[in-house]
CSV table of C-alpha atoms in Angstrom, one decimal:
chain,number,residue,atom,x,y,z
A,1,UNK,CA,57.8,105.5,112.4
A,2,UNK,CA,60.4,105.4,109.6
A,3,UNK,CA,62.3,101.9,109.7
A,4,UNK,CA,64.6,102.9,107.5
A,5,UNK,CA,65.7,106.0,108.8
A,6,UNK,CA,68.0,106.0,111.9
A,7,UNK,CA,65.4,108.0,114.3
A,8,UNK,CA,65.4,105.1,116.7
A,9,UNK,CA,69.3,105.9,117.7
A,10,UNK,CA,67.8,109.3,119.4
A,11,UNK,CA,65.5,107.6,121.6
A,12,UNK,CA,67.2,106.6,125.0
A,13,UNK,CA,66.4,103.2,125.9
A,14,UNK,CA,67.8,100.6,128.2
A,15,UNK,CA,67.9,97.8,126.0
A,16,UNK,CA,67.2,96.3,123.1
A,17,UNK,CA,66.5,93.2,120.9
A,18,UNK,CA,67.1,92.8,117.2
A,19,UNK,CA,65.5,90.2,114.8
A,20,UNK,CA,66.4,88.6,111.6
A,21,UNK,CA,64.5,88.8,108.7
A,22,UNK,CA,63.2,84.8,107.8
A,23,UNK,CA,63.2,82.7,104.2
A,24,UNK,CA,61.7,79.3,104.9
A,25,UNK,CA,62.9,78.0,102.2
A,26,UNK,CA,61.2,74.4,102.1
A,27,UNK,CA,59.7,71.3,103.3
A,28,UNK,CA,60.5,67.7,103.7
A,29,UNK,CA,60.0,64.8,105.2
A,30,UNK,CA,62.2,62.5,107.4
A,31,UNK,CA,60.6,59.2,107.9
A,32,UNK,CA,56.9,59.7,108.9
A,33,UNK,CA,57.7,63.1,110.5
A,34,UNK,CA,57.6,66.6,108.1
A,35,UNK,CA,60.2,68.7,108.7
A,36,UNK,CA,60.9,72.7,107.1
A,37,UNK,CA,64.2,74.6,106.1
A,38,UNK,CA,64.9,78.1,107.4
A,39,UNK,CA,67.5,80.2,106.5
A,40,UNK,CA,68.0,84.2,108.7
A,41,UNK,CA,68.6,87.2,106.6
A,42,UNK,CA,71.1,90.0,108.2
A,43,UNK,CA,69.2,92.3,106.4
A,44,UNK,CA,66.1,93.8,107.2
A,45,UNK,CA,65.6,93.4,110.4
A,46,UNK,CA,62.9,93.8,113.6
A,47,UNK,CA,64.2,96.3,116.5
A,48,UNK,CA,62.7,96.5,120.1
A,49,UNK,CA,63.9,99.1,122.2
A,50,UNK,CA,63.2,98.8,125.5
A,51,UNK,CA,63.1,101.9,128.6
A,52,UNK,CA,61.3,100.9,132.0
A,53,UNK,CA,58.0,99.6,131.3
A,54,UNK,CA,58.4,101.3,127.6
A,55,UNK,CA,59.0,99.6,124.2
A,56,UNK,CA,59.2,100.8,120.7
A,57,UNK,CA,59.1,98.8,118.0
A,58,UNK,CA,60.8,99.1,114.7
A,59,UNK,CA,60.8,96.9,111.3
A,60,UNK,CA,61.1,97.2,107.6
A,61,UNK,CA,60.6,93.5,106.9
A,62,UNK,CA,58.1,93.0,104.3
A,63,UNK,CA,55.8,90.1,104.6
A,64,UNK,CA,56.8,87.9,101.9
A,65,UNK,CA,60.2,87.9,104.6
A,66,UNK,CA,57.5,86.5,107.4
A,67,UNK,CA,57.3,90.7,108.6
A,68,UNK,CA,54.5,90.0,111.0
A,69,UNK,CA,55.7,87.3,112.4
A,70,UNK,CA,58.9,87.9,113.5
A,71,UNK,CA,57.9,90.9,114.6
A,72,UNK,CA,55.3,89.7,116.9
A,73,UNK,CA,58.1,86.7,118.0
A,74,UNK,CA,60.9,89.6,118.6
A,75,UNK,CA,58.4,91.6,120.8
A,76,UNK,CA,57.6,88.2,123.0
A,77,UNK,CA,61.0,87.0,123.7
A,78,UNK,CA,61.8,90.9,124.7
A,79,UNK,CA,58.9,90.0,127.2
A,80,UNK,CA,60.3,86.6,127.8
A,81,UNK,CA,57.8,84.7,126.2
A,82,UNK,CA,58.6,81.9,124.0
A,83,UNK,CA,56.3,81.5,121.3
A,84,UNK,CA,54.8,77.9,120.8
A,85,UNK,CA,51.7,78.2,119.1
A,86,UNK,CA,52.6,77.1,115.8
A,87,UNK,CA,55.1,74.7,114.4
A,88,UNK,CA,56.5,77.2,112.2
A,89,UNK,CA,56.4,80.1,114.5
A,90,UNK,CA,58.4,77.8,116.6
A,91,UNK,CA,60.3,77.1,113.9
A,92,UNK,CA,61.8,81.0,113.6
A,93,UNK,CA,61.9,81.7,116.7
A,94,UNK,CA,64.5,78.4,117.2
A,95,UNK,CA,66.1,79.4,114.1
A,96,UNK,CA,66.9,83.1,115.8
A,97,UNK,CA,68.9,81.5,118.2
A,98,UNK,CA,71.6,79.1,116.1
A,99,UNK,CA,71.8,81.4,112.2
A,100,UNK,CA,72.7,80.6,109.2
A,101,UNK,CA,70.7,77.5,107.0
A,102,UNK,CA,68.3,75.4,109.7
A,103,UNK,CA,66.4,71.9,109.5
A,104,UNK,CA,63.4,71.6,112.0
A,105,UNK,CA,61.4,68.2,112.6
A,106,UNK,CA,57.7,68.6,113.3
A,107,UNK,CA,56.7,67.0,116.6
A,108,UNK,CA,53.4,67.5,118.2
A,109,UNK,CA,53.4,71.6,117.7
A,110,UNK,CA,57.2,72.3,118.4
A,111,UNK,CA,59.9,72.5,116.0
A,112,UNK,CA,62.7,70.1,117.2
A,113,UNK,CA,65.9,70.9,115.6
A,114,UNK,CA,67.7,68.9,113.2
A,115,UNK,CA,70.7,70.4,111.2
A,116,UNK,CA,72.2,74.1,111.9
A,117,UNK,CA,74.8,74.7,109.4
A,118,UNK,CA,76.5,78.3,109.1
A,119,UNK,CA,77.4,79.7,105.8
A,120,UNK,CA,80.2,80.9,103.9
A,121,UNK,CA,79.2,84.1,102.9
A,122,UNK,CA,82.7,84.9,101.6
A,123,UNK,CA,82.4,81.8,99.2
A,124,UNK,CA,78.5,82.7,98.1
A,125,UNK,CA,76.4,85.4,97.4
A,126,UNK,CA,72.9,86.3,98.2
A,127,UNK,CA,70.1,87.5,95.9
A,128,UNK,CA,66.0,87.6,96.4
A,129,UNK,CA,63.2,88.1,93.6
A,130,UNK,CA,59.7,88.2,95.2
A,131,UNK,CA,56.9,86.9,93.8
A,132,UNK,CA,54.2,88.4,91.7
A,133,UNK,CA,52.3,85.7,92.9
A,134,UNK,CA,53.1,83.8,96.1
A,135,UNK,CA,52.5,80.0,96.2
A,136,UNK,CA,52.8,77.1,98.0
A,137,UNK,CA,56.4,75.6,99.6
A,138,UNK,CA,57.2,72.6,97.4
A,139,UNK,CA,58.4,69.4,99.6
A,140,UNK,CA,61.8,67.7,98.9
A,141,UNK,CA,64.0,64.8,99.9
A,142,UNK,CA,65.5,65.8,103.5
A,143,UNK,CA,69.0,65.2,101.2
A,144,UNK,CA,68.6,68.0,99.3
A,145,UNK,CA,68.9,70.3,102.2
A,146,UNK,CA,71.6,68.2,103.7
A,147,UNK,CA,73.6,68.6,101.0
A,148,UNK,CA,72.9,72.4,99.9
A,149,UNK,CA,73.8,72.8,103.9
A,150,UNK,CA,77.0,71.1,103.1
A,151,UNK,CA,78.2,73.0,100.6
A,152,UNK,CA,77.1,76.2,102.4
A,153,UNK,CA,79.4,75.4,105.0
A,154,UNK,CA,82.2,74.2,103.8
A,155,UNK,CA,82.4,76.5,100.4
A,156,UNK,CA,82.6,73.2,98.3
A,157,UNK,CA,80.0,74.0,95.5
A,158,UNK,CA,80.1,70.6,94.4
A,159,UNK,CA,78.0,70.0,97.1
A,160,UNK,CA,75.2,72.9,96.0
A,161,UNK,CA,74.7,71.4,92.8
A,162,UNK,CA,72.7,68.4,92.7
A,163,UNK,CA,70.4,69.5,95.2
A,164,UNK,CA,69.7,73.2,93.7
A,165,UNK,CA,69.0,71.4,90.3
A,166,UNK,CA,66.0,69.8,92.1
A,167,UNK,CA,65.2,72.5,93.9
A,168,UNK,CA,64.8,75.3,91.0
A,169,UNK,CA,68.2,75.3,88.5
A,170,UNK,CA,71.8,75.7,88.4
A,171,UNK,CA,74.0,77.2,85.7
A,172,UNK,CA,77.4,78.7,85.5
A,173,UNK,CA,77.8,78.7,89.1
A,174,UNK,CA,74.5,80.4,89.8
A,175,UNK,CA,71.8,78.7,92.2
A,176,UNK,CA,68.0,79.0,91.8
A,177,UNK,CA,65.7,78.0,94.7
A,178,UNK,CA,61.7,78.3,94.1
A,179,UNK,CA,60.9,79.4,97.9
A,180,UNK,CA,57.2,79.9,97.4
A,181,UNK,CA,57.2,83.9,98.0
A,182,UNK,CA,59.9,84.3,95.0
A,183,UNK,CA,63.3,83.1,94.0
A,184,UNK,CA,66.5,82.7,95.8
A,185,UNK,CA,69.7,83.4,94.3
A,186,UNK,CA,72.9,81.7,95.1
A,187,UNK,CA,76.1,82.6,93.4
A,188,UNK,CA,79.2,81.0,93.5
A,189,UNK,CA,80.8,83.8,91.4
A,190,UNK,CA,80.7,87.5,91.4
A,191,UNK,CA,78.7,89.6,89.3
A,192,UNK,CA,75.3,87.9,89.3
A,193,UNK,CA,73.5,90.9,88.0
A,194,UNK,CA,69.4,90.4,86.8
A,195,UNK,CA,66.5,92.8,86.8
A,196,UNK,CA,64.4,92.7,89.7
A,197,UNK,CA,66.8,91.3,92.2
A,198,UNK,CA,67.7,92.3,95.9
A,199,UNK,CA,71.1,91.3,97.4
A,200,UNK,CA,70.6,89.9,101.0
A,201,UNK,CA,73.1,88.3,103.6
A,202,UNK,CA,72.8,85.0,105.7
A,203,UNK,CA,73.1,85.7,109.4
A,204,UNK,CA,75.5,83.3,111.0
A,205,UNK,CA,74.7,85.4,114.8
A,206,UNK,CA,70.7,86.2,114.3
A,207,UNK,CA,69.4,87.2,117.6
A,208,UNK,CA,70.7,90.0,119.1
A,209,UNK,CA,70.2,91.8,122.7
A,210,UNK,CA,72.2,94.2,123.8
A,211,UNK,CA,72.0,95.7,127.5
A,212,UNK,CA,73.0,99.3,128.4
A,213,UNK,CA,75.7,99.2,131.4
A,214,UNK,CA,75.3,102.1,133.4
């Protein structure tokens, strides 16, 4: 298998399903219930091709971008099975569906949703660092993520900058979030150029299937 080759467009299959990378970005809490912020990458991605009783899978997510999960979610909703083991598992897989920055409430096991706010991608740019050493996701006041969601959507970068302060930094328009497996970058101005950096995309239209029509 090479996931980042293009090998997969020979093989003939009848449908398939394509899946968004994953940052969680965060927890919170809302009241006595803990809640987690999601936000879907357009870029890598999880593809299930499907012929008859076949399927093929193939990814290039790496793990710090929850690889092995979403991969194991993308081949269950190709199956039709929705995956509602875990709270955060439930989380993604929700997530798939709506795009762009996401607020879940914990309940039980299931991720009830929140907050689903698309972003501007014309107004920001994207940038990850992975981390040497993973840790833990920090919690935060539910109105950090309200407010970063805000700005997202609207463009308004007043908005972005309280809560990325408290979240990491902000400095001459750039955006610094500690997401446990590294650093997310968000620039409000072109050029943001640092050692070590990928450029990634939101995705406002995450889950994809597409049927061949014979």
């Amino acid at each position: 298998m090479n996931p980042r080759g293009v090998a997969w467009l020979t093989w003939t299959y009848d449908w398939l399903y394509s899946c968004p990378s994953i940052v969680v970005l965060g927890r919170f809490k809302v009241g006595k219930y803990e809640g987690v912020s999601i936000l879907n990458l357009l870029y890598p991605r999880v593809v299930v091709l499907g012929r008859g009783s076949s399927i093929t899978v193939y990814s290039n997510i790496p793990s710090y971008f929850y690889g092995e999960v979403v991969r194991d979610i993308c081949i269950n909703l190709s199956r039709g099975v929705f995956p509602n083991r875990d709270f955060i598992e439930n989380a993604i897989t929700k997530a798939m569906y709506y795009g762009g920055l996401s607020l879940f409430v914990k309940k039980g096991g299931e991720a009830v949703p929140l907050l689903f706010e698309l972003i501007d991608t014309s107004r920001y740019s994207f940038y990850f660092k992975p981390a040497a050493t993973p840790s833990s996701l920090h919690e935060s006041p539910v109105e950090y993520w309200l407010l970063l969601g805000l700005g997202l959507r609207t463009g308004i970068v007043e908005y972005i900058v309280e809560p990325c302060l408290k979240l990491g930094g902000y400095s001459d328009g750039v955006c610094r979030i500690n997401v446990g497996v590294g650093e997310l970058v968000i620039a409000s101005k072109k050029g943001f150029e640092e050692p070590g950096y990928m450029r990634v995309v939101p995705d406002n239209n995450p889950l994809r299937h597409v049927v061949k029509v014979k």
